[in-house]
């Protein structure tokens, strides 16, 4: 009793208890029992039968047709029209109400009907019924010896008083000319109520509206080119994110106003996602991002992959199925122009960082230290091992080289200035000589004239 109370509370507070949970001791069978199976005196229990305290076996199409012909057709008997036999309603294995034969006749037995053995109904549901009521319940009785199955009805008082002896009678329908006892195989008629609506066969419309949101660092990696040639290098990283879905619930229920406000299951990315009362759900998504670039020989570069979050507004069509638990579902109706918002990482972009100093060659114009780590291109940030004395010598050599380089630049500038001045002096002297020669030639020309 305590377990049942906890289960009811958990179903009522589905979000608090971690979502919808199917009744662990309630099972649904879709294959009817054969007469050979019913007549077995020694039954080897299976693993499923051991776990299932309540087993409901759905009616076949032939049984539904026979039920309508018996209970809804006019056979010339006034008792059938005057009687109002009832059946039980189960929601996830729990008693949720009752219905009458008129309800079945009006909807032409389109609801999911099932048979539950009388002993199971007696054990699990009799205590929840009001003993003061005067009703009759629909059942079917099977006599293995006569190989005959008929619809019958038994009294409400037999159920609440737990009658399991010769006082129990299940009277045959219509004319009531026969009855069955508790020793026969008695199964009580119940109606299974849907637990959820499942949206399947989703087809997204071409229209979409995308709004960019924030960006996020999805991960980092390193690209390396170990060869001595410049070539393109490619890499990839795996990343995960939670894709959020916001379904416009009103776009679902506006299809049919008679749809009950049930939880929704959405078929998305090859799995079935449970949504809350507001149509919101989430799904863990694992993806891979690819990137690459052309790289210099013996070089490496770090890369960060940035993801762009977007809000995608989509419209889709599909089918609405009623889900009854334990994998049983039934087609309800078509769905069109439903609206959904997907919050996801839509695209990725790589961001390459500048190479570190350890990846660059340190060159000297006049001196190359043999075995020095500064004369080689360091790849992957690896360095040779040096003693403190060798390191100090390298530092002193570096300081001497830098000081000599400054004096060398000054001397070069002075030499260049001297060369320029020499050239200027030579050009000037040649220019003076040319002017004197021109004056001399002009004087000679005047002296020769008569």
Short mmCIF file of C-alpha atoms in Angstrom, two decimals:
data_model
loop_
_atom_site.label_atom_id
_atom_site.label_comp_id
_atom_site.label_asym_id
_atom_site.label_seq_id
_atom_site.Cartn_x
_atom_site.Cartn_y
_atom_site.Cartn_z
CA UNK A 1 0.00 0.00 0.00
CA UNK A 2 2.86 2.33 0.81
CA UNK A 3 4.49 1.58 -2.55
CA UNK A 4 1.26 2.38 -4.39
CA UNK A 5 0.91 5.65 -2.51
CA UNK A 6 4.46 6.65 -3.38
CA UNK A 7 3.87 5.72 -7.01
CA UNK A 8 0.73 7.87 -7.22
CA UNK A 9 2.55 10.83 -5.68
CA UNK A 10 5.43 10.34 -8.12
CA UNK A 11 3.07 10.29 -11.09
CA UNK A 12 1.32 13.41 -9.83
CA UNK A 13 4.59 15.25 -9.28
CA UNK A 14 6.28 13.89 -12.40
CA UNK A 15 8.80 16.67 -12.71
CA UNK A 16 9.79 16.41 -9.05
CA UNK A 17 10.41 12.65 -9.24
CA UNK A 18 12.38 12.88 -12.45
CA UNK A 19 9.66 12.53 -15.09
CA UNK A 20 7.06 9.92 -15.98
CA UNK A 21 7.54 6.38 -14.64
CA UNK A 22 5.61 3.37 -15.92
CA UNK A 23 3.92 1.12 -13.38
CA UNK A 24 6.49 -1.60 -12.65
CA UNK A 25 3.92 -4.31 -11.83
CA UNK A 26 1.49 -3.60 -14.67
CA UNK A 27 1.95 -5.19 -18.09
CA UNK A 28 0.08 -5.05 -21.38
CA UNK A 29 -0.21 -8.07 -23.66
CA UNK A 30 -1.34 -7.83 -27.27
CA UNK A 31 -1.53 -11.57 -28.03
CA UNK A 32 -4.63 -13.39 -26.70
CA UNK A 33 -4.37 -16.61 -24.73
CA UNK A 34 -5.22 -19.83 -26.56
CA UNK A 35 -7.52 -22.47 -25.18
CA UNK A 36 -4.55 -24.82 -24.83
CA UNK A 37 -2.78 -22.27 -22.66
CA UNK A 38 -5.88 -21.58 -20.56
CA UNK A 39 -6.44 -25.28 -19.94
CA UNK A 40 -2.95 -25.97 -18.66
CA UNK A 41 -2.96 -27.11 -15.04
CA UNK A 42 0.79 -26.76 -14.60
CA UNK A 43 2.13 -23.42 -15.77
CA UNK A 44 5.83 -22.63 -15.78
CA UNK A 45 6.05 -18.92 -14.85
CA UNK A 46 8.22 -16.78 -17.09
CA UNK A 47 10.39 -13.86 -16.00
CA UNK A 48 7.82 -11.40 -17.29
CA UNK A 49 4.91 -13.07 -15.49
CA UNK A 50 6.87 -13.00 -12.24
CA UNK A 51 7.37 -9.23 -12.53
CA UNK A 52 3.80 -8.47 -13.66
CA UNK A 53 1.19 -8.60 -10.93
CA UNK A 54 -1.47 -7.17 -13.25
CA UNK A 55 -1.70 -8.30 -16.87
CA UNK A 56 -4.10 -6.64 -19.32
CA UNK A 57 -4.63 -8.40 -22.67
CA UNK A 58 -5.98 -6.14 -25.41
CA UNK A 59 -9.03 -7.17 -27.43
CA UNK A 60 -8.46 -8.39 -30.96
CA UNK A 61 -10.37 -6.93 -33.91
CA UNK A 62 -12.62 -10.00 -33.99
CA UNK A 63 -13.41 -9.63 -30.30
CA UNK A 64 -14.33 -5.96 -30.79
CA UNK A 65 -16.59 -6.84 -33.71
CA UNK A 66 -18.27 -9.56 -31.65
CA UNK A 67 -18.66 -7.15 -28.72
CA UNK A 68 -20.39 -4.51 -30.87
CA UNK A 69 -22.64 -7.15 -32.43
CA UNK A 70 -23.61 -8.44 -29.01
CA UNK A 71 -23.86 -5.30 -26.92
CA UNK A 72 -24.80 -2.61 -29.43
CA UNK A 73 -26.99 -4.33 -32.04
CA UNK A 74 -30.75 -4.81 -31.64
CA UNK A 75 -31.47 -8.48 -31.00
CA UNK A 76 -35.12 -8.03 -30.10
CA UNK A 77 -34.39 -8.25 -26.39
CA UNK A 78 -35.49 -5.42 -24.15
CA UNK A 79 -33.03 -6.36 -21.42
CA UNK A 80 -30.00 -5.35 -23.45
CA UNK A 81 -31.39 -1.88 -24.10
CA UNK A 82 -32.46 -1.38 -20.50
CA UNK A 83 -29.32 -2.69 -18.84
CA UNK A 84 -26.31 -0.46 -18.40
CA UNK A 85 -23.35 -2.67 -17.68
CA UNK A 86 -20.09 -1.05 -16.74
CA UNK A 87 -16.36 -1.55 -17.12
CA UNK A 88 -13.29 -0.26 -15.30
CA UNK A 89 -10.84 2.36 -16.54
CA UNK A 90 -7.12 2.00 -15.85
CA UNK A 91 -4.48 4.70 -16.11
CA UNK A 92 -0.96 3.29 -15.92
CA UNK A 93 -2.29 0.27 -14.05
CA UNK A 94 -4.19 2.37 -11.52
CA UNK A 95 -7.99 2.48 -11.24
CA UNK A 96 -9.12 5.86 -12.60
CA UNK A 97 -12.88 5.48 -13.14
CA UNK A 98 -15.67 3.58 -14.81
CA UNK A 99 -17.52 3.63 -18.10
CA UNK A 100 -20.75 2.15 -19.43
CA UNK A 101 -21.52 0.03 -22.44
CA UNK A 102 -23.18 3.05 -24.08
CA UNK A 103 -19.77 4.77 -24.25
CA UNK A 104 -18.32 1.83 -26.16
CA UNK A 105 -21.26 1.70 -28.54
CA UNK A 106 -21.08 5.44 -29.25
CA UNK A 107 -17.39 5.39 -30.25
CA UNK A 108 -17.74 1.97 -31.91
CA UNK A 109 -15.18 0.42 -29.57
CA UNK A 110 -12.37 2.67 -30.89
CA UNK A 111 -10.82 2.96 -27.45
CA UNK A 112 -8.20 0.48 -26.28
CA UNK A 113 -10.11 -2.27 -24.45
CA UNK A 114 -8.49 -5.13 -22.60
CA UNK A 115 -9.23 -8.15 -20.42
CA UNK A 116 -7.88 -8.49 -16.88
CA UNK A 117 -8.34 -11.78 -14.97
CA UNK A 118 -10.99 -11.66 -12.27
CA UNK A 119 -8.55 -12.73 -9.56
CA UNK A 120 -6.23 -9.80 -10.37
CA UNK A 121 -9.12 -7.32 -10.30
CA UNK A 122 -10.23 -8.82 -7.02
CA UNK A 123 -6.79 -8.48 -5.47
CA UNK A 124 -5.79 -5.01 -6.69
CA UNK A 125 -8.95 -2.97 -7.35
CA UNK A 126 -11.81 -4.35 -5.22
CA UNK A 127 -10.76 -2.40 -2.13
CA UNK A 128 -11.10 0.89 -4.02
CA UNK A 129 -14.75 0.35 -4.96
CA UNK A 130 -17.74 1.62 -3.00
CA UNK A 131 -19.59 -1.40 -1.54
CA UNK A 132 -22.91 0.50 -1.45
CA UNK A 133 -23.15 0.76 -5.25
CA UNK A 134 -25.36 -1.58 -7.22
CA UNK A 135 -23.74 -2.12 -10.59
CA UNK A 136 -22.82 -4.91 -12.96
CA UNK A 137 -19.55 -5.34 -14.82
CA UNK A 138 -18.87 -6.72 -18.28
CA UNK A 139 -16.68 -9.79 -18.53
CA UNK A 140 -16.01 -12.80 -20.70
CA UNK A 141 -16.08 -16.40 -19.58
CA UNK A 142 -14.23 -19.26 -21.23
CA UNK A 143 -15.09 -22.89 -20.64
CA UNK A 144 -12.18 -25.01 -21.77
CA UNK A 145 -14.13 -28.30 -21.80
CA UNK A 146 -16.86 -26.90 -24.02
CA UNK A 147 -14.34 -24.78 -25.92
CA UNK A 148 -16.71 -21.84 -25.71
CA UNK A 149 -16.27 -18.17 -24.83
CA UNK A 150 -19.20 -15.83 -24.14
CA UNK A 151 -19.76 -12.31 -22.89
CA UNK A 152 -21.32 -12.15 -19.46
CA UNK A 153 -21.87 -9.78 -16.54
CA UNK A 154 -21.40 -10.17 -12.79
CA UNK A 155 -22.48 -8.15 -9.78
CA UNK A 156 -20.57 -5.33 -8.16
CA UNK A 157 -21.23 -6.86 -4.74
CA UNK A 158 -19.43 -10.07 -5.75
CA UNK A 159 -16.34 -8.01 -6.47
CA UNK A 160 -16.29 -5.85 -3.34
CA UNK A 161 -17.16 -8.82 -1.11
CA UNK A 162 -14.46 -10.92 -2.78
CA UNK A 163 -16.71 -13.81 -3.68
CA UNK A 164 -14.59 -16.68 -4.98
CA UNK A 165 -16.84 -19.67 -4.36
CA UNK A 166 -19.99 -21.15 -5.86
CA UNK A 167 -21.99 -17.99 -5.05
CA UNK A 168 -20.25 -16.12 -7.86
CA UNK A 169 -22.20 -16.08 -11.11
CA UNK A 170 -21.44 -14.43 -14.44
CA UNK A 171 -24.68 -14.34 -16.41
CA UNK A 172 -24.55 -14.62 -20.21
CA UNK A 173 -25.49 -11.47 -22.11
CA UNK A 174 -28.73 -10.83 -24.06
CA UNK A 175 -31.10 -13.56 -22.94
CA UNK A 176 -29.38 -14.60 -19.69
CA UNK A 177 -30.13 -18.26 -20.27
CA UNK A 178 -26.81 -19.48 -18.90
CA UNK A 179 -24.14 -18.50 -16.41
CA UNK A 180 -20.54 -19.27 -15.57
CA UNK A 181 -18.87 -19.82 -12.21
CA UNK A 182 -15.62 -18.66 -10.73
CA UNK A 183 -14.02 -21.97 -11.73
CA UNK A 184 -14.28 -20.87 -15.36
CA UNK A 185 -11.79 -18.47 -16.83
CA UNK A 186 -13.35 -15.08 -16.03
CA UNK A 187 -11.78 -11.89 -17.45
CA UNK A 188 -13.08 -8.43 -16.61
CA UNK A 189 -13.38 -5.75 -19.30
CA UNK A 190 -11.26 -2.64 -18.74
CA UNK A 191 -10.37 0.41 -20.83
CA UNK A 192 -6.75 1.54 -20.98
CA UNK A 193 -6.36 5.30 -20.93
CA UNK A 194 -3.50 6.92 -22.87
CA UNK A 195 -0.60 8.16 -20.81
CA UNK A 196 1.02 10.50 -23.33
CA UNK A 197 0.85 11.80 -26.87
CA UNK A 198 3.78 10.80 -29.01
CA UNK A 199 4.70 13.04 -31.97
CA UNK A 200 6.18 10.80 -34.66
CA UNK A 201 7.15 10.93 -38.35
CA UNK A 202 8.33 14.52 -37.97
CA UNK A 203 8.87 16.45 -41.22
CA UNK A 204 10.27 19.98 -40.91
CA UNK A 205 9.02 22.65 -43.27
CA UNK A 206 11.51 24.57 -45.48
CA UNK A 207 10.78 27.80 -43.65
CA UNK A 208 13.02 28.69 -40.73
CA UNK A 209 13.98 31.80 -38.81
CA UNK A 210 17.37 31.89 -37.08
CA UNK A 211 18.51 34.33 -34.42
CA UNK A 212 22.15 34.33 -33.31
CA UNK A 213 22.85 34.19 -29.61
CA UNK A 214 26.13 34.08 -27.67
CA UNK A 215 29.34 32.25 -28.60
CA UNK A 216 31.07 29.62 -26.52
CA UNK A 217 34.52 28.00 -26.47
CA UNK A 218 33.95 24.35 -27.35
CA UNK A 219 37.56 23.20 -26.90
CA UNK A 220 41.15 23.63 -28.05
CA UNK A 221 43.74 21.60 -29.91
CA UNK A 222 47.16 21.88 -31.56
CA UNK A 223 48.04 21.60 -35.25
CA UNK A 224 51.57 20.35 -36.00
CA UNK A 225 53.47 20.07 -39.25
CA UNK A 226 56.41 17.71 -38.58
CA UNK A 227 57.53 17.60 -42.22
CA UNK A 228 60.09 19.85 -43.93
CA UNK A 229 57.54 21.11 -46.48
CA UNK A 230 54.76 23.62 -46.29
CA UNK A 231 51.46 21.74 -46.48
CA UNK A 232 47.84 21.92 -45.25
CA UNK A 233 47.25 20.29 -41.86
CA UNK A 234 43.79 19.29 -40.58
CA UNK A 235 42.42 18.33 -37.18
CA UNK A 236 39.18 17.83 -35.26
CA UNK A 237 37.76 17.89 -31.73
CA UNK A 238 34.73 16.28 -30.13
CA UNK A 239 32.33 18.51 -28.26
CA UNK A 240 28.98 18.10 -26.49
CA UNK A 241 26.14 20.41 -25.68
CA UNK A 242 22.56 20.20 -24.44
CA UNK A 243 20.11 21.07 -27.19
CA UNK A 244 17.03 22.74 -25.74
CA UNK A 245 13.62 22.35 -27.36
CA UNK A 246 10.64 24.61 -26.76
CA UNK A 247 7.46 23.27 -28.33
CA UNK A 248 4.51 25.59 -28.82
CA UNK A 249 1.95 23.45 -26.99
CA UNK A 250 -1.01 25.50 -28.24
CA UNK A 251 -0.06 24.63 -31.84
CA UNK A 252 -0.54 20.94 -30.93
CA UNK A 253 -3.84 21.14 -29.11
CA UNK A 254 -5.41 23.58 -31.56
CA UNK A 255 -5.57 20.72 -34.07
CA UNK A 256 -8.36 19.11 -32.05
CA UNK A 257 -10.05 20.74 -29.08
CA UNK A 258 -11.00 17.29 -27.78
CA UNK A 259 -7.38 16.32 -27.22
CA UNK A 260 -6.70 15.72 -23.54
CA UNK A 261 -3.92 17.74 -21.93
CA UNK A 262 -1.44 14.88 -21.70
CA UNK A 263 2.37 14.96 -21.54
CA UNK A 264 4.11 14.97 -24.91
CA UNK A 265 6.79 12.73 -26.37
CA UNK A 266 8.71 14.15 -29.34
CA UNK A 267 10.68 12.08 -31.84
CA UNK A 268 13.95 13.96 -32.31
CA UNK A 269 17.43 12.93 -33.51
CA UNK A 270 16.51 9.25 -33.60
CA UNK A 271 15.26 9.17 -30.00
CA UNK A 272 12.03 9.91 -28.13
CA UNK A 273 12.25 13.00 -25.93
CA UNK A 274 9.86 13.64 -23.04
CA UNK A 275 8.67 17.24 -22.71
CA UNK A 276 7.28 18.88 -19.61
CA UNK A 277 3.90 20.54 -19.26
CA UNK A 278 5.21 23.69 -20.96
CA UNK A 279 6.61 21.75 -23.93
CA UNK A 280 10.26 22.20 -22.88
CA UNK A 281 12.86 19.46 -23.02
CA UNK A 282 16.57 18.91 -23.52
CA UNK A 283 18.78 16.41 -25.28
CA UNK A 284 22.50 15.68 -24.96
CA UNK A 285 24.14 16.04 -28.39
CA UNK A 286 27.64 14.82 -29.30
CA UNK A 287 29.24 16.40 -32.38
CA UNK A 288 32.65 16.78 -34.03
CA UNK A 289 34.20 19.97 -35.42
CA UNK A 290 36.79 19.92 -38.23
CA UNK A 291 39.40 22.61 -38.99
CA UNK A 292 42.69 23.08 -40.85
CA UNK A 293 45.16 25.53 -42.39
CA UNK A 294 48.34 25.68 -44.46
CA UNK A 295 51.39 25.49 -42.16
CA UNK A 296 55.11 26.17 -42.45
CA UNK A 297 57.64 23.35 -42.13
CA UNK A 298 58.39 22.13 -38.61
CA UNK A 299 55.83 24.41 -37.00
CA UNK A 300 52.83 24.16 -34.71
CA UNK A 301 49.95 26.39 -33.79
CA UNK A 302 47.24 26.23 -31.15
CA UNK A 303 43.58 26.50 -32.19
CA UNK A 304 40.39 27.19 -30.28
CA UNK A 305 37.01 26.12 -31.66
CA UNK A 306 34.23 28.63 -31.06
CA UNK A 307 30.58 27.56 -31.31
CA UNK A 308 27.73 29.85 -32.33
CA UNK A 309 24.51 29.35 -30.36
CA UNK A 310 21.34 30.11 -32.28
CA UNK A 311 17.58 30.05 -31.77
CA UNK A 312 15.94 28.28 -34.71
CA UNK A 313 12.20 28.70 -35.18
CA UNK A 314 10.78 25.80 -37.20
CA UNK A 315 7.42 24.48 -38.34
CA UNK A 316 6.80 20.78 -38.79
CA UNK A 317 4.15 18.22 -39.58
CA UNK A 318 3.77 14.66 -38.36
CA UNK A 319 1.45 12.18 -36.69
CA UNK A 320 0.00 12.09 -33.18
CA UNK A 321 0.06 8.71 -31.48
CA UNK A 322 -1.50 7.76 -28.17
CA UNK A 323 1.02 6.04 -25.90
CA UNK A 324 -0.34 3.58 -23.33
CA UNK A 325 2.89 2.34 -21.82
CA UNK A 326 5.05 -0.75 -22.27
CA UNK A 327 5.62 0.10 -25.93
CA UNK A 328 1.92 0.12 -26.88
CA UNK A 329 0.89 3.08 -29.03
CA UNK A 330 -2.00 3.80 -31.39
CA UNK A 331 -2.42 6.29 -34.22
CA UNK A 332 -4.59 9.22 -33.24
CA UNK A 333 -4.57 11.83 -36.03
CA UNK A 334 -2.37 13.88 -38.33
CA UNK A 335 -0.49 16.99 -37.24
CA UNK A 336 0.39 20.08 -39.29
CA UNK A 337 1.90 23.53 -38.76
CA UNK A 338 3.23 22.77 -35.32
CA UNK A 339 5.84 25.25 -34.07
CA UNK A 340 9.12 24.42 -32.39
CA UNK A 341 12.13 26.43 -31.21
CA UNK A 342 15.53 24.74 -31.17
CA UNK A 343 18.33 26.27 -29.10
CA UNK A 344 21.54 24.67 -30.33
CA UNK A 345 25.11 25.15 -31.53
CA UNK A 346 24.52 25.69 -35.22
CA UNK A 347 28.05 26.20 -36.57
CA UNK A 348 31.66 26.31 -35.43
CA UNK A 349 34.71 28.35 -36.40
CA UNK A 350 38.42 27.86 -35.58
CA UNK A 351 40.52 30.65 -34.06
CA UNK A 352 44.27 30.15 -34.60
CA UNK A 353 46.68 31.64 -32.10
CA UNK A 354 50.05 33.23 -32.99
CA UNK A 355 53.05 30.86 -32.73
CA UNK A 356 54.92 30.95 -29.46
CA UNK A 357 58.53 32.21 -29.19
CA UNK A 358 59.83 28.67 -28.81
CA UNK A 359 58.60 27.95 -32.31
CA UNK A 360 60.73 30.72 -33.93
CA UNK A 361 64.42 30.56 -35.06
CA UNK A 362 66.80 32.93 -33.21
CA UNK A 363 69.51 33.98 -35.71
CA UNK A 364 72.88 35.78 -35.35
CA UNK A 365 74.63 37.66 -38.17
CA UNK A 366 78.21 36.88 -37.21
CA UNK A 367 78.22 33.95 -34.85
CA UNK A 368 76.42 30.63 -34.65
CA UNK A 369 76.84 28.64 -31.48
CA UNK A 370 77.36 25.01 -32.30
CA UNK A 371 74.97 22.89 -30.27
CA UNK A 372 73.07 25.95 -29.10
CA UNK A 373 69.32 25.70 -28.88
CA UNK A 374 68.96 29.24 -30.34
CA UNK A 375 70.35 28.23 -33.77
CA UNK A 376 67.63 25.66 -34.44
CA UNK A 377 63.91 25.84 -34.99
CA UNK A 378 62.21 24.47 -31.92
CA UNK A 379 59.18 22.27 -32.67
CA UNK A 380 56.53 21.31 -30.11
CA UNK A 381 58.24 23.57 -27.54
CA UNK A 382 61.10 21.07 -26.91
CA UNK A 383 64.47 22.37 -25.68
CA UNK A 384 67.86 20.73 -25.14
CA UNK A 385 69.29 20.38 -21.65
CA UNK A 386 72.00 22.94 -20.70
CA UNK A 387 74.10 23.42 -17.61
CA UNK A 388 74.07 26.72 -15.75
CA UNK A 389 77.63 27.55 -16.98
CA UNK A 390 76.68 26.93 -20.63
CA UNK A 391 73.61 29.04 -20.20
CA UNK A 392 75.66 31.87 -18.68
CA UNK A 393 78.17 31.68 -21.55
CA UNK A 394 75.33 31.89 -24.04
CA UNK A 395 73.88 34.90 -22.26
CA UNK A 396 77.31 36.69 -22.22
CA UNK A 397 77.85 35.88 -25.89
CA UNK A 398 74.41 37.25 -26.64
CA UNK A 399 75.22 40.49 -24.78
CA UNK A 400 78.61 40.83 -26.56
CA UNK A 401 77.00 40.20 -29.90
CA UNK A 402 74.34 42.81 -29.27
CA UNK A 403 77.03 45.43 -28.21
CA UNK A 404 79.26 44.72 -31.21
CA UNK A 405 76.29 44.98 -33.48
CA UNK A 406 75.65 48.56 -32.28
CA UNK A 407 79.24 49.67 -32.96
CA UNK A 408 79.13 47.96 -36.32
CA UNK A 409 76.10 49.97 -37.33
CA UNK A 410 77.74 53.25 -36.27
CA UNK A 411 80.93 52.47 -38.25
CA UNK A 412 78.91 51.56 -41.32
CA UNK A 413 77.08 54.88 -41.11
CA UNK A 414 80.36 56.83 -40.82
CA UNK A 415 81.91 54.98 -43.79
CA UNK A 416 78.81 55.67 -45.83
CA UNK A 417 78.98 59.35 -44.92
CA UNK A 418 82.66 59.51 -45.90
CA UNK A 419 81.96 57.87 -49.25
CA UNK A 420 79.17 60.34 -49.93
CA UNK A 421 81.40 63.31 -49.08
CA UNK A 422 84.23 61.96 -51.28
CA UNK A 423 81.88 61.52 -54.20
CA UNK A 424 80.55 65.05 -53.65
CA UNK A 425 84.08 66.50 -53.60
CA UNK A 426 85.09 64.66 -56.75
CA UNK A 427 82.00 65.81 -58.60
CA UNK A 428 82.60 69.39 -57.53
CA UNK A 429 86.24 69.44 -58.65
CA UNK A 430 85.32 67.98 -61.99
CA UNK A 431 82.67 70.59 -62.37
CA UNK A 432 85.18 73.47 -61.75
CA UNK A 433 87.62 72.06 -64.32
CA UNK A 434 84.88 71.86 -66.88
CA UNK A 435 83.93 75.50 -66.32
CA UNK A 436 87.56 76.72 -66.72
CA UNK A 437 87.93 74.75 -69.93
CA UNK A 438 84.80 76.30 -71.33
CA UNK A 439 86.13 79.83 -70.55
CA UNK A 440 89.42 79.07 -72.28
CA UNK A 441 87.69 77.84 -75.43
CA UNK A 442 85.52 80.94 -75.59
CA UNK A 443 88.60 83.26 -75.29
CA UNK A 444 90.38 81.48 -78.14
CA UNK A 445 87.40 81.81 -80.40
CA UNK A 446 87.31 85.65 -79.91
CA UNK A 447 91.09 85.97 -80.62
CA UNK A 448 90.86 84.17 -83.95
CA UNK A 449 88.17 86.46 -85.37
CA UNK A 450 89.62 89.35 -87.75
#
